[in-house]
mmCIF file of C-alpha atoms in Angstrom:
data_model
loop_
_atom_site.group_PDB
_atom_site.id
_atom_site.type_symbol
_atom_site.label_atom_id
_atom_site.label_comp_id
_atom_site.label_asym_id
_atom_site.label_seq_id
_atom_site.Cartn_x
_atom_site.Cartn_y
_atom_site.Cartn_z
ATOM 1 C CA UNK V 173 -0.054 0.049 0.092
ATOM 2 C CA UNK V 174 3.011 2.282 0.543
ATOM 3 C CA UNK V 175 3.331 2.682 -3.224
ATOM 4 C CA UNK V 176 0.018 4.347 -4.173
ATOM 5 C CA UNK V 177 0.855 3.755 -7.783
ATOM 6 C CA UNK V 178 -2.883 2.822 -8.343
ATOM 7 C CA UNK V 179 -4.124 6.017 -6.616
ATOM 8 C CA UNK V 180 -1.527 8.403 -8.409
ATOM 9 C CA UNK V 181 -2.410 7.073 -11.848
ATOM 10 C CA UNK V 182 -6.176 7.246 -11.147
ATOM 11 C CA UNK V 183 -6.122 10.812 -9.912
ATOM 12 C CA UNK V 184 -4.111 12.055 -12.734
ATOM 13 C CA UNK V 185 -6.518 10.454 -15.276
ATOM 14 C CA UNK V 186 -9.500 11.829 -13.478
ATOM 15 C CA UNK V 187 -8.231 15.355 -12.699
ATOM 16 C CA UNK V 188 -6.313 15.938 -15.941
ATOM 17 C CA UNK V 189 -4.197 18.424 -14.094
ATOM 18 C CA UNK V 190 -1.290 18.671 -11.207
ATOM 19 C CA UNK V 191 1.077 20.652 -8.557
ATOM 20 C CA UNK V 192 4.095 22.819 -6.332
ATOM 21 C CA UNK V 193 4.714 26.382 -5.137
ATOM 22 C CA UNK V 194 8.047 28.321 -4.653
ATOM 23 C CA UNK V 195 6.541 31.377 -6.441
ATOM 24 C CA UNK V 196 2.893 30.647 -5.744
ATOM 25 C CA UNK V 197 2.213 30.947 -2.053
ATOM 26 C CA UNK V 198 -0.935 32.938 -2.931
ATOM 27 C CA UNK V 199 -1.638 35.486 -5.616
ATOM 28 C CA UNK V 200 -2.668 38.474 -3.349
ATOM 29 C CA UNK V 201 -4.066 41.620 -5.003
ATOM 30 C CA UNK V 202 -3.793 45.010 -3.518
ATOM 31 C CA UNK V 203 -6.174 47.808 -4.056
ATOM 32 C CA UNK V 204 -3.808 49.179 -6.683
ATOM 33 C CA UNK V 205 -3.978 45.916 -8.442
ATOM 34 C CA UNK V 206 -7.637 45.964 -8.511
ATOM 35 C CA UNK V 207 -7.844 49.459 -9.660
ATOM 36 C CA UNK V 208 -5.420 48.497 -12.561
ATOM 37 C CA UNK V 209 -7.651 45.614 -13.396
ATOM 38 C CA UNK V 210 -10.722 47.849 -13.708
ATOM 39 C CA UNK V 211 -8.749 50.392 -15.671
ATOM 40 C CA UNK V 212 -7.782 47.687 -18.043
ATOM 41 C CA UNK V 213 -11.396 46.382 -18.412
ATOM 42 C CA UNK V 214 -12.654 49.947 -19.115
ATOM 43 C CA UNK V 215 -9.860 50.927 -21.622
ATOM 44 C CA UNK V 216 -11.069 52.063 -24.945
ATOM 45 C CA UNK V 217 -10.901 49.256 -27.632
ATOM 46 C CA UNK V 218 -7.937 49.572 -29.825
ATOM 47 C CA UNK V 219 -8.412 48.408 -33.619
ATOM 48 C CA UNK V 220 -5.808 46.954 -35.698
ATOM 49 C CA UNK V 221 -4.257 48.684 -38.857
ATOM 50 C CA UNK V 222 -5.969 48.288 -42.178
ATOM 51 C CA UNK V 223 -3.627 45.843 -43.562
ATOM 52 C CA UNK V 224 -3.663 43.600 -40.463
ATOM 53 C CA UNK V 225 -7.470 43.847 -40.364
ATOM 54 C CA UNK V 226 -7.893 42.854 -44.071
ATOM 55 C CA UNK V 227 -5.414 39.868 -43.569
ATOM 56 C CA UNK V 228 -7.303 38.761 -40.411
ATOM 57 C CA UNK V 229 -10.570 38.848 -42.150
ATOM 58 C CA UNK V 230 -9.256 36.791 -45.074
ATOM 59 C CA UNK V 231 -7.692 34.230 -42.737
ATOM 60 C CA UNK V 232 -11.125 34.008 -40.989
ATOM 61 C CA UNK V 233 -12.706 33.100 -44.228
ATOM 62 C CA UNK V 234 -10.249 30.437 -45.036
ATOM 63 C CA UNK V 235 -10.529 29.083 -41.507
ATOM 64 C CA UNK V 236 -14.307 28.838 -41.765
ATOM 65 C CA UNK V 237 -13.712 26.738 -45.060
ATOM 66 C CA UNK V 238 -11.524 24.446 -42.859
ATOM 67 C CA UNK V 239 -8.371 25.691 -44.711
ATOM 68 C CA UNK V 240 -6.164 26.253 -41.498
ATOM 69 C CA UNK V 241 -2.785 26.006 -43.541
ATOM 70 C CA UNK V 242 -3.970 28.640 -45.984
ATOM 71 C CA UNK V 243 -5.189 30.787 -43.271
ATOM 72 C CA UNK V 244 -1.847 30.674 -41.548
ATOM 73 C CA UNK V 245 0.033 31.440 -44.730
ATOM 74 C CA UNK V 246 -2.074 34.647 -45.117
ATOM 75 C CA UNK V 247 -1.320 35.636 -41.478
ATOM 76 C CA UNK V 248 2.395 34.870 -41.500
ATOM 77 C CA UNK V 249 2.939 37.030 -44.658
ATOM 78 C CA UNK V 250 1.517 40.140 -42.831
ATOM 79 C CA UNK V 251 3.632 42.721 -40.908
ATOM 80 C CA UNK V 252 2.122 44.690 -38.379
ATOM 81 C CA UNK V 253 2.828 48.489 -38.071
ATOM 82 C CA UNK V 254 2.976 48.737 -34.246
ATOM 83 C CA UNK V 255 2.908 46.811 -31.022
ATOM 84 C CA UNK V 256 -0.751 46.302 -30.903
ATOM 85 C CA UNK V 257 -0.854 45.013 -34.553
ATOM 86 C CA UNK V 258 1.955 42.540 -33.939
ATOM 87 C CA UNK V 259 0.251 41.284 -30.693
ATOM 88 C CA UNK V 260 -3.238 41.233 -32.420
ATOM 89 C CA UNK V 261 -1.595 39.128 -35.146
ATOM 90 C CA UNK V 262 0.389 36.889 -33.163
ATOM 91 C CA UNK V 263 -2.729 36.003 -31.098
ATOM 92 C CA UNK V 264 -4.555 34.847 -34.124
ATOM 93 C CA UNK V 265 -1.643 32.931 -35.519
ATOM 94 C CA UNK V 266 -1.289 31.356 -32.087
ATOM 95 C CA UNK V 267 -4.908 30.339 -32.043
ATOM 96 C CA UNK V 268 -4.656 28.673 -35.387
ATOM 97 C CA UNK V 269 -1.395 26.830 -34.488
ATOM 98 C CA UNK V 270 -3.063 25.595 -31.298
ATOM 99 C CA UNK V 271 -4.979 23.218 -33.478
ATOM 100 C CA UNK V 272 -1.967 21.556 -34.979
ATOM 101 C CA UNK V 273 1.353 22.592 -33.463
ATOM 102 C CA UNK V 274 1.344 23.448 -29.661
ATOM 103 C CA UNK V 275 4.978 24.564 -29.614
ATOM 104 C CA UNK V 276 4.383 27.142 -32.334
ATOM 105 C CA UNK V 277 1.093 28.130 -30.814
ATOM 106 C CA UNK V 278 2.975 28.817 -27.525
ATOM 107 C CA UNK V 279 5.641 30.881 -29.271
ATOM 108 C CA UNK V 280 3.136 33.172 -30.888
ATOM 109 C CA UNK V 281 0.865 33.429 -27.853
ATOM 110 C CA UNK V 282 3.736 34.354 -25.731
ATOM 111 C CA UNK V 283 4.643 37.111 -28.252
ATOM 112 C CA UNK V 284 1.035 38.268 -28.086
ATOM 113 C CA UNK V 285 0.724 38.509 -24.363
ATOM 114 C CA UNK V 286 4.298 39.909 -23.538
ATOM 115 C CA UNK V 287 3.466 43.603 -24.296
ATOM 116 C CA UNK V 288 0.136 43.569 -22.600
ATOM 117 C CA UNK V 289 -1.517 45.696 -25.261
ATOM 118 C CA UNK V 290 -4.480 43.438 -26.293
ATOM 119 C CA UNK V 291 -7.964 44.006 -25.206
ATOM 120 C CA UNK V 292 -8.715 42.744 -21.614
ATOM 121 C CA UNK V 293 -10.632 39.839 -22.969
ATOM 122 C CA UNK V 294 -8.018 38.929 -25.664
ATOM 123 C CA UNK V 295 -5.220 39.252 -23.083
ATOM 124 C CA UNK V 296 -6.899 37.000 -20.508
ATOM 125 C CA UNK V 297 -7.872 34.302 -23.001
ATOM 126 C CA UNK V 298 -4.456 34.297 -24.427
ATOM 127 C CA UNK V 299 -2.793 33.879 -21.159
ATOM 128 C CA UNK V 300 -4.966 30.961 -20.247
ATOM 129 C CA UNK V 301 -4.638 29.337 -23.642
ATOM 130 C CA UNK V 302 -0.884 29.466 -23.562
ATOM 131 C CA UNK V 303 -0.833 27.986 -20.041
ATOM 132 C CA UNK V 304 -3.097 25.207 -20.990
ATOM 133 C CA UNK V 305 -0.875 24.354 -24.074
ATOM 134 C CA UNK V 306 2.309 24.492 -21.941
ATOM 135 C CA UNK V 307 0.617 22.134 -19.509
ATOM 136 C CA UNK V 308 -0.253 19.699 -22.428
ATOM 137 C CA UNK V 309 3.347 19.963 -23.431
ATOM 138 C CA UNK V 310 4.728 19.123 -19.945
ATOM 139 C CA UNK V 311 6.131 22.625 -19.563
ATOM 140 C CA UNK V 312 4.781 22.816 -16.066
ATOM 141 C CA UNK V 313 6.934 25.795 -14.728
ATOM 142 C CA UNK V 314 5.962 27.891 -17.571
ATOM 143 C CA UNK V 315 2.341 26.905 -17.418
ATOM 144 C CA UNK V 316 2.335 27.918 -13.593
ATOM 145 C CA UNK V 317 3.814 31.317 -14.583
ATOM 146 C CA UNK V 318 0.989 31.981 -17.112
ATOM 147 C CA UNK V 319 -1.636 30.728 -14.894
ATOM 148 C CA UNK V 320 -0.471 33.056 -12.170
ATOM 149 C CA UNK V 321 -0.219 35.866 -14.743
ATOM 150 C CA UNK V 322 -3.863 35.137 -15.675
ATOM 151 C CA UNK V 323 -4.970 35.462 -11.954
ATOM 152 C CA UNK V 324 -3.020 38.721 -11.497
ATOM 153 C CA UNK V 325 -4.442 40.108 -14.725
ATOM 154 C CA UNK V 326 -8.059 39.170 -14.300
ATOM 155 C CA UNK V 327 -8.239 39.268 -10.370
ATOM 156 C CA UNK V 328 -10.553 36.137 -10.652
ATOM 157 C CA UNK V 329 -10.459 33.162 -8.321
ATOM 158 C CA UNK V 330 -11.242 30.469 -10.841
ATOM 159 C CA UNK V 331 -11.180 27.030 -9.104
ATOM 160 C CA UNK V 332 -10.302 25.325 -12.463
ATOM 161 C CA UNK V 333 -7.145 27.516 -12.817
ATOM 162 C CA UNK V 334 -6.124 26.927 -9.302
ATOM 163 C CA UNK V 335 -6.592 23.071 -9.972
ATOM 164 C CA UNK V 336 -4.449 23.410 -13.064
ATOM 165 C CA UNK V 337 -1.709 25.139 -11.064
ATOM 166 C CA UNK V 338 -1.848 22.501 -8.581
ATOM 167 C CA UNK V 339 -1.639 19.838 -11.190
ATOM 168 C CA UNK V 340 1.405 21.228 -12.846
ATOM 169 C CA UNK V 341 3.068 21.402 -9.467
ATOM 170 C CA UNK V 342 2.077 17.725 -8.850
ATOM 171 C CA UNK V 343 3.758 16.711 -11.983
ATOM 172 C CA UNK V 344 6.767 18.566 -10.951
ATOM 173 C CA UNK V 345 6.772 16.280 -7.902
ATOM 174 C CA UNK V 346 6.647 19.250 -5.589
ATOM 175 C CA UNK V 347 3.994 17.715 -3.433
ATOM 176 C CA UNK V 348 4.298 19.904 -0.393
ATOM 177 C CA UNK V 349 3.572 23.013 -2.414
ATOM 178 C CA UNK V 350 0.462 21.537 -3.990
ATOM 179 C CA UNK V 351 -1.542 22.349 -1.000
ATOM 180 C CA UNK V 352 -2.056 26.060 -1.342
ATOM 181 C CA UNK V 353 -3.549 26.159 -4.937
ATOM 182 C CA UNK V 354 -5.615 22.929 -4.249
ATOM 183 C CA UNK V 355 -7.064 24.556 -1.191
ATOM 184 C CA UNK V 356 -7.999 27.515 -3.084
ATOM 185 C CA UNK V 357 -9.659 25.290 -5.795
ATOM 186 C CA UNK V 358 -11.746 23.809 -3.044
ATOM 187 C CA UNK V 359 -12.414 27.275 -1.416
ATOM 188 C CA UNK V 360 -13.698 28.968 -4.649
ATOM 189 C CA UNK V 361 -15.663 26.000 -5.910
ATOM 190 C CA UNK V 362 -19.380 26.444 -5.811
ATOM 191 C CA UNK V 363 -19.954 22.690 -5.197
ATOM 192 C CA UNK V 364 -17.582 20.029 -3.910
ATOM 193 C CA UNK V 365 -15.440 18.633 -6.642
ATOM 194 C CA UNK V 366 -13.954 15.150 -6.069
ATOM 195 C CA UNK V 367 -11.030 15.848 -8.314
ATOM 196 C CA UNK V 368 -9.850 18.665 -5.906
ATOM 197 C CA UNK V 369 -9.878 16.231 -3.025
ATOM 198 C CA UNK V 370 -8.115 13.350 -4.953
ATOM 199 C CA UNK V 371 -5.283 15.607 -5.900
ATOM 200 C CA UNK V 372 -4.871 17.003 -2.395
ATOM 201 C CA UNK V 373 -4.979 13.372 -1.137
ATOM 202 C CA UNK V 374 -2.350 12.374 -3.602
ATOM 203 C CA UNK V 375 -0.072 15.225 -2.636
ATOM 204 C CA UNK V 376 -0.260 14.621 0.938
ATOM 205 C CA UNK V 377 0.315 10.983 0.598
ATOM 206 C CA UNK V 378 3.424 11.440 -1.638
ATOM 207 C CA UNK V 379 4.628 14.010 1.097
ATOM 208 C CA UNK V 380 4.280 11.156 3.666
ATOM 209 C CA UNK V 381 1.976 13.231 5.651
ATOM 210 C CA UNK V 382 -0.233 10.236 6.488
ATOM 211 C CA UNK V 383 -2.356 11.723 9.337
ATOM 212 C CA UNK V 384 -3.351 14.621 6.985
ATOM 213 C CA UNK V 385 -4.149 12.306 4.175
ATOM 214 C CA UNK V 386 -6.494 10.424 6.457
ATOM 215 C CA UNK V 387 -8.400 13.652 7.415
ATOM 216 C CA UNK V 388 -8.731 14.512 3.614
ATOM 217 C CA UNK V 389 -10.180 11.109 2.840
ATOM 218 C CA UNK V 390 -12.566 11.257 5.909
ATOM 219 C CA UNK V 391 -13.780 14.353 4.357
ATOM 220 C CA UNK V 392 -14.047 12.671 0.860
ATOM 221 C CA UNK V 393 -16.348 9.894 2.239
ATOM 222 C CA UNK V 394 -18.651 12.490 3.932
ATOM 223 C CA UNK V 395 -18.869 14.588 0.728
ATOM 224 C CA UNK V 396 -19.137 11.599 -1.642
ATOM 225 C CA UNK V 397 -20.359 8.712 0.198
ATOM 226 C CA UNK V 398 -21.371 6.836 -3.114
ATOM 227 C CA UNK V 399 -17.801 6.763 -4.414
ATOM 228 C CA UNK V 400 -16.736 3.292 -3.438
ATOM 229 C CA UNK V 401 -13.065 3.812 -3.934
ATOM 230 C CA UNK V 402 -12.975 6.385 -1.479
ATOM 231 C CA UNK V 403 -13.991 3.958 1.206
ATOM 232 C CA UNK V 404 -11.248 1.741 0.115
ATOM 233 C CA UNK V 405 -8.733 4.540 0.292
ATOM 234 C CA UNK V 406 -9.943 5.344 3.673
ATOM 235 C CA UNK V 407 -9.585 1.708 4.974
ATOM 236 C CA UNK V 408 -5.981 1.600 3.418
ATOM 237 C CA UNK V 409 -4.878 4.922 4.788
ATOM 238 C CA UNK V 410 -6.048 4.017 8.317
ATOM 239 C CA UNK V 411 -3.547 1.221 8.189
ATOM 240 C CA UNK V 412 -0.721 3.693 7.582
ATOM 241 C CA UNK V 413 -1.377 5.400 10.902
ATOM 242 C CA UNK V 414 -1.992 1.864 12.469
ATOM 243 C CA UNK V 415 -5.499 2.518 13.348
ATOM 244 C CA UNK V 416 -6.617 -0.891 12.504
ATOM 245 C CA UNK V 417 -10.010 -0.498 14.161
ATOM 246 C CA UNK V 418 -11.010 2.371 12.128
ATOM 247 C CA UNK V 419 -9.645 0.600 9.114
ATOM 248 C CA UNK V 420 -11.951 -2.289 9.750
ATOM 249 C CA UNK V 421 -14.814 -0.050 10.122
ATOM 250 C CA UNK V 422 -14.240 1.651 6.813
ATOM 251 C CA UNK V 423 -13.844 -1.645 5.080
ATOM 252 C CA UNK V 424 -17.042 -3.015 6.750
ATOM 253 C CA UNK V 425 -19.021 -0.125 5.485
ATOM 254 C CA UNK V 426 -17.644 -0.552 2.079
ATOM 255 C CA UNK V 427 -18.426 -4.310 2.115
ATOM 256 C CA UNK V 428 -21.967 -3.785 3.288
ATOM 257 C CA UNK V 429 -22.575 -1.439 0.576
ATOM 258 C CA UNK V 430 -21.148 -3.721 -2.073
ATOM 259 C CA UNK V 431 -18.243 -1.441 -2.638
ATOM 260 C CA UNK V 432 -15.490 -4.103 -2.259
ATOM 261 C CA UNK V 433 -14.914 -5.709 -5.678
ATOM 262 C CA UNK V 434 -11.286 -6.716 -6.305
ATOM 263 C CA UNK V 435 -9.432 -9.586 -4.831
ATOM 264 C CA UNK V 436 -7.080 -7.152 -3.086
ATOM 265 C CA UNK V 437 -10.073 -5.381 -1.391
ATOM 266 C CA UNK V 438 -11.646 -8.487 -0.210
ATOM 267 C CA UNK V 439 -8.222 -9.712 1.181
ATOM 268 C CA UNK V 440 -7.801 -6.457 2.918
ATOM 269 C CA UNK V 441 -11.028 -6.791 4.687
ATOM 270 C CA UNK V 442 -10.010 -10.346 5.842
ATOM 271 C CA UNK V 443 -6.664 -8.873 7.062
ATOM 272 C CA UNK V 444 -8.374 -6.208 8.965
ATOM 273 C CA UNK V 445 -10.509 -8.730 10.725
ATOM 274 C CA UNK V 446 -7.454 -10.750 11.633
ATOM 275 C CA UNK V 447 -5.680 -7.565 12.735
ATOM 276 C CA UNK V 448 -8.533 -6.806 15.070
ATOM 277 C CA UNK V 449 -8.448 -10.341 16.783
ATOM 278 C CA UNK V 450 -11.600 -11.462 14.935
ATOM 279 C CA UNK V 451 -10.011 -14.581 13.236
ATOM 280 C CA UNK V 452 -13.414 -16.412 12.495
ATOM 281 C CA UNK V 453 -14.613 -13.517 10.331
ATOM 282 C CA UNK V 454 -11.349 -13.241 8.642
ATOM 283 C CA UNK V 455 -11.334 -16.997 7.753
ATOM 284 C CA UNK V 456 -15.029 -16.817 6.742
ATOM 285 C CA UNK V 457 -14.551 -13.877 4.360
ATOM 286 C CA UNK V 458 -11.392 -15.630 2.853
ATOM 287 C CA UNK V 459 -13.389 -18.971 2.450
ATOM 288 C CA UNK V 460 -16.472 -17.462 0.887
ATOM 289 C CA UNK V 461 -14.635 -15.658 -1.805
ATOM 290 C CA UNK V 462 -12.102 -18.419 -2.366
ATOM 291 C CA UNK V 463 -15.197 -20.687 -3.127
ATOM 292 C CA UNK V 464 -16.754 -17.936 -5.429
ATOM 293 C CA UNK V 465 -13.493 -17.582 -7.242
ATOM 294 C CA UNK V 466 -12.967 -13.907 -6.534
ATOM 295 C CA UNK V 467 -9.856 -14.765 -4.380
ATOM 296 C CA UNK V 468 -7.235 -17.082 -5.965
ATOM 297 C CA UNK V 469 -6.544 -20.343 -4.300
ATOM 298 C CA UNK V 470 -2.827 -20.466 -3.530
ATOM 299 C CA UNK V 471 -0.444 -21.215 -0.695
ATOM 300 C CA UNK V 472 -0.768 -17.792 0.978
ATOM 301 C CA UNK V 473 -4.566 -17.789 0.979
ATOM 302 C CA UNK V 474 -5.037 -21.423 2.123
ATOM 303 C CA UNK V 475 -2.426 -20.766 5.039
ATOM 304 C CA UNK V 476 -4.534 -17.578 5.930
ATOM 305 C CA UNK V 477 -7.749 -19.445 5.973
ATOM 306 C CA UNK V 478 -6.353 -22.344 7.905
ATOM 307 C CA UNK V 479 -4.385 -20.282 10.397
ATOM 308 C CA UNK V 480 -7.381 -18.009 11.158
ATOM 309 C CA UNK V 481 -9.838 -20.966 11.642
ATOM 310 C CA UNK V 482 -7.156 -22.383 14.085
ATOM 311 C CA UNK V 483 -7.037 -19.118 15.982
ATOM 312 C CA UNK V 484 -10.801 -19.236 16.178
ATOM 313 C CA UNK V 485 -10.541 -22.751 17.615
ATOM 314 C CA UNK V 486 -12.345 -24.041 14.512
ATOM 315 C CA UNK V 487 -9.952 -26.969 14.455
ATOM 316 C CA UNK V 488 -11.989 -29.127 11.854
ATOM 317 C CA UNK V 489 -12.000 -26.196 9.459
ATOM 318 C CA UNK V 490 -8.349 -25.532 10.072
ATOM 319 C CA UNK V 491 -7.503 -29.268 9.488
ATOM 320 C CA UNK V 492 -9.645 -29.233 6.179
ATOM 321 C CA UNK V 493 -7.739 -26.157 4.863
ATOM 322 C CA UNK V 494 -4.192 -27.346 6.015
ATOM 323 C CA UNK V 495 -5.107 -30.584 4.095
ATOM 324 C CA UNK V 496 -5.792 -28.533 1.073
ATOM 325 C CA UNK V 497 -2.555 -26.666 1.534
ATOM 326 C CA UNK V 498 -0.654 -29.814 1.940
ATOM 327 C CA UNK V 499 -2.205 -31.261 -1.285
ATOM 328 C CA UNK V 500 -1.362 -28.140 -3.124
ATOM 329 C CA UNK V 501 2.242 -27.727 -1.958
ATOM 330 C CA UNK V 502 3.240 -31.234 -0.820
ATOM 331 C CA UNK V 503 4.684 -29.290 2.036
ATOM 332 C CA UNK V 504 5.679 -31.277 5.166
ATOM 333 C CA UNK V 505 4.733 -28.381 7.657
ATOM 334 C CA UNK V 506 1.269 -28.123 6.159
ATOM 335 C CA UNK V 507 0.717 -31.885 7.019
ATOM 336 C CA UNK V 508 2.221 -31.300 10.563
ATOM 337 C CA UNK V 509 -0.205 -28.499 11.138
ATOM 338 C CA UNK V 510 -3.106 -30.451 9.886
ATOM 339 C CA UNK V 511 -2.141 -33.219 12.280
ATOM 340 C CA UNK V 512 -2.127 -30.796 15.284
ATOM 341 C CA UNK V 513 -5.585 -29.503 14.310
ATOM 342 C CA UNK V 514 -6.784 -33.123 14.172
ATOM 343 C CA UNK V 515 -5.212 -33.640 17.609
ATOM 344 C CA UNK V 516 -7.099 -30.791 19.110
ATOM 345 C CA UNK V 517 -10.454 -32.372 18.115
ATOM 346 C CA UNK V 518 -9.298 -35.777 19.242
ATOM 347 C CA UNK V 519 -9.300 -37.234 15.638
ATOM 348 C CA UNK V 520 -6.257 -39.238 16.436
ATOM 349 C CA UNK V 521 -6.201 -41.706 13.457
ATOM 350 C CA UNK V 522 -6.427 -38.672 11.139
ATOM 351 C CA UNK V 523 -3.663 -36.898 13.023
ATOM 352 C CA UNK V 524 -1.474 -39.945 12.949
ATOM 353 C CA UNK V 525 -1.954 -40.177 9.124
ATOM 354 C CA UNK V 526 -0.849 -36.560 8.785
ATOM 355 C CA UNK V 527 2.218 -37.059 10.996
ATOM 356 C CA UNK V 528 3.248 -40.085 8.855
ATOM 357 C CA UNK V 529 2.820 -37.845 5.769
ATOM 358 C CA UNK V 530 4.912 -35.227 7.512
ATOM 359 C CA UNK V 531 7.749 -37.754 8.265
ATOM 360 C CA UNK V 532 7.623 -38.991 4.625
ATOM 361 C CA UNK V 533 8.403 -35.631 3.373
ATOM 362 C CA UNK V 534 10.714 -34.078 6.040
ATOM 363 C CA UNK V 535 12.813 -35.732 8.696
ATOM 364 C CA UNK V 536 14.508 -32.567 10.138
ATOM 365 C CA UNK V 537 12.140 -32.392 12.871
ATOM 366 C CA UNK V 538 11.434 -36.130 13.235
ATOM 367 C CA UNK V 539 11.757 -36.049 16.962
ATOM 368 C CA UNK V 540 8.977 -33.569 17.707
ATOM 369 C CA UNK V 541 6.637 -35.407 15.314
ATOM 370 C CA UNK V 542 7.338 -38.665 16.964
ATOM 371 C CA UNK V 543 6.529 -37.128 20.259
ATOM 372 C CA UNK V 544 3.369 -35.838 18.917
ATOM 373 C CA UNK V 545 2.672 -39.287 17.662
ATOM 374 C CA UNK V 546 3.269 -40.746 21.094
ATOM 375 C CA UNK V 547 0.689 -38.419 22.439
ATOM 376 C CA UNK V 548 -1.839 -39.539 19.867
ATOM 377 C CA UNK V 549 -1.175 -43.211 20.424
ATOM 378 C CA UNK V 550 -1.407 -42.830 24.326
ATOM 379 C CA UNK V 551 -4.744 -41.007 23.834
ATOM 380 C CA UNK V 552 -5.953 -44.117 21.941
ATOM 381 C CA UNK V 553 -4.488 -46.492 24.608
ATOM 382 C CA UNK V 554 -2.061 -47.940 21.998
ATOM 383 C CA UNK V 555 0.874 -48.363 24.225
ATOM 384 C CA UNK V 556 3.027 -50.560 21.827
ATOM 385 C CA UNK V 557 2.671 -47.902 19.097
ATOM 386 C CA UNK V 558 3.371 -45.241 21.451
ATOM 387 C CA UNK V 559 6.612 -46.896 22.906
ATOM 388 C CA UNK V 560 7.819 -47.557 19.240
ATOM 389 C CA UNK V 561 7.406 -43.832 18.320
ATOM 390 C CA UNK V 562 9.163 -43.025 21.672
ATOM 391 C CA UNK V 563 12.138 -44.983 20.558
ATOM 392 C CA UNK V 564 12.327 -42.932 17.308
ATOM 393 C CA UNK V 565 12.018 -39.770 19.322
ATOM 394 C CA UNK V 566 14.970 -40.753 21.455
ATOM 395 C CA UNK V 567 17.156 -40.826 18.442
ATOM 396 C CA UNK V 568 16.718 -37.143 17.912
ATOM 397 C CA UNK V 569 18.945 -35.080 20.244
ATOM 398 C CA UNK V 570 16.245 -32.375 20.346
ATOM 399 C CA UNK V 571 13.693 -34.732 21.919
ATOM 400 C CA UNK V 572 15.776 -37.384 23.524
ATOM 401 C CA UNK V 573 15.520 -35.989 27.046
ATOM 402 C CA UNK V 574 11.680 -35.670 26.812
ATOM 403 C CA UNK V 575 11.298 -39.079 25.330
ATOM 404 C CA UNK V 576 13.345 -40.616 28.141
ATOM 405 C CA UNK V 577 11.119 -38.924 30.760
ATOM 406 C CA UNK V 578 8.160 -40.590 29.044
ATOM 407 C CA UNK V 579 9.671 -44.133 28.830
ATOM 408 C CA UNK V 580 9.206 -45.070 32.466
ATOM 409 C CA UNK V 581 5.592 -43.905 32.409
ATOM 410 C CA UNK V 582 4.748 -45.988 29.217
ATOM 411 C CA UNK V 583 6.575 -49.074 30.724
ATOM 412 C CA UNK V 584 4.530 -48.747 33.972
ATOM 413 C CA UNK V 585 1.360 -48.405 32.046
ATOM 414 C CA UNK V 586 2.142 -51.501 29.951
ATOM 415 C CA UNK V 587 2.939 -53.521 33.070
ATOM 416 C CA UNK V 588 -0.289 -52.657 34.770
ATOM 417 C CA UNK V 589 -2.328 -53.745 31.727
ATOM 418 C CA UNK V 590 -0.126 -56.800 31.151
ATOM 419 C CA UNK V 591 1.047 -55.620 27.722
ATOM 420 C CA UNK V 592 4.415 -56.804 26.466
ATOM 421 C CA UNK V 593 6.319 -53.898 24.894
#
């Protein structure tokens, strides 16, 4: 879960934007700035010179006939007579190039906006367009510069622009600086936008600020309770702060609402039951979805089911799944664990078969296995068999002392019962 590759890729597709902030702590406008903005809005409209006007008109005619290349050719051959003409012309050229060549469009739009002589509306739209194109081209620092210039120029608090600034910072992996613009996007949105919260969540996660990540996702599930993935995020993020009880609660809500779909999600629910010392529910969830095919049957899952049933003292179930694990892996320890589960429910013949299967596959712990077999035989009253297993246990230095302590006991029991060992 520490990787978050799934979350990072999902939010980038969903948001189509990104973050960082050395220059962008906050675009603060003074009274003088606002006065300048109003003055720009009210400035008398400037018209291009006759030659530029005719050229632009002709280019528009060609553009309307879907002859973009021909329209560009007309515009590129025109020379303006002053700064406004040149900016006016560059803006139209940039707008046409935006449909076919982003880098050229950026070049001309930067030329158009640099002298700040266009009309208020044209200057504003050109600043935003060049920023959008720069973001598309991966020029995130330049995009941030022009988005900020747009905010200063217009004085507007557009949540989409803040989101785009945030997205560019995110792409620059300047995660800690994502927070100011994304908080502005949240603040100025008329209605909650899940993409804003997704991006904030991702930035906090990548900054390893897990407590704040949890706080954001807690807000997300309150605002967007129908978003199943947010409940999964919440359950997973609670584990990062080791709050397993809340993690289980989040996963239970998600499960009860049918939000858990993938194998990983269902496994996580089971894991949270286990982490909260509810092993029976852990095993039952694993078993249910193993049988349905949603969870793959493999060594790890069979071990989890068996061990959780054993922890829940459901020894017959534990023996069943240790048996399946043994059949799948041919592992000696799986047979030994199955045998111990059978011992717990006094199914001694089944336990002895499993112990024999253990010895057939691994003799490294033979002494301990033989001592367990001694116990199984004694519980059945089979003193000869118990004594034979005891002699095998005496050969193992790890269990020789324990076996010797049992020997007199078995001899005496046999004598009393008149059994010849």
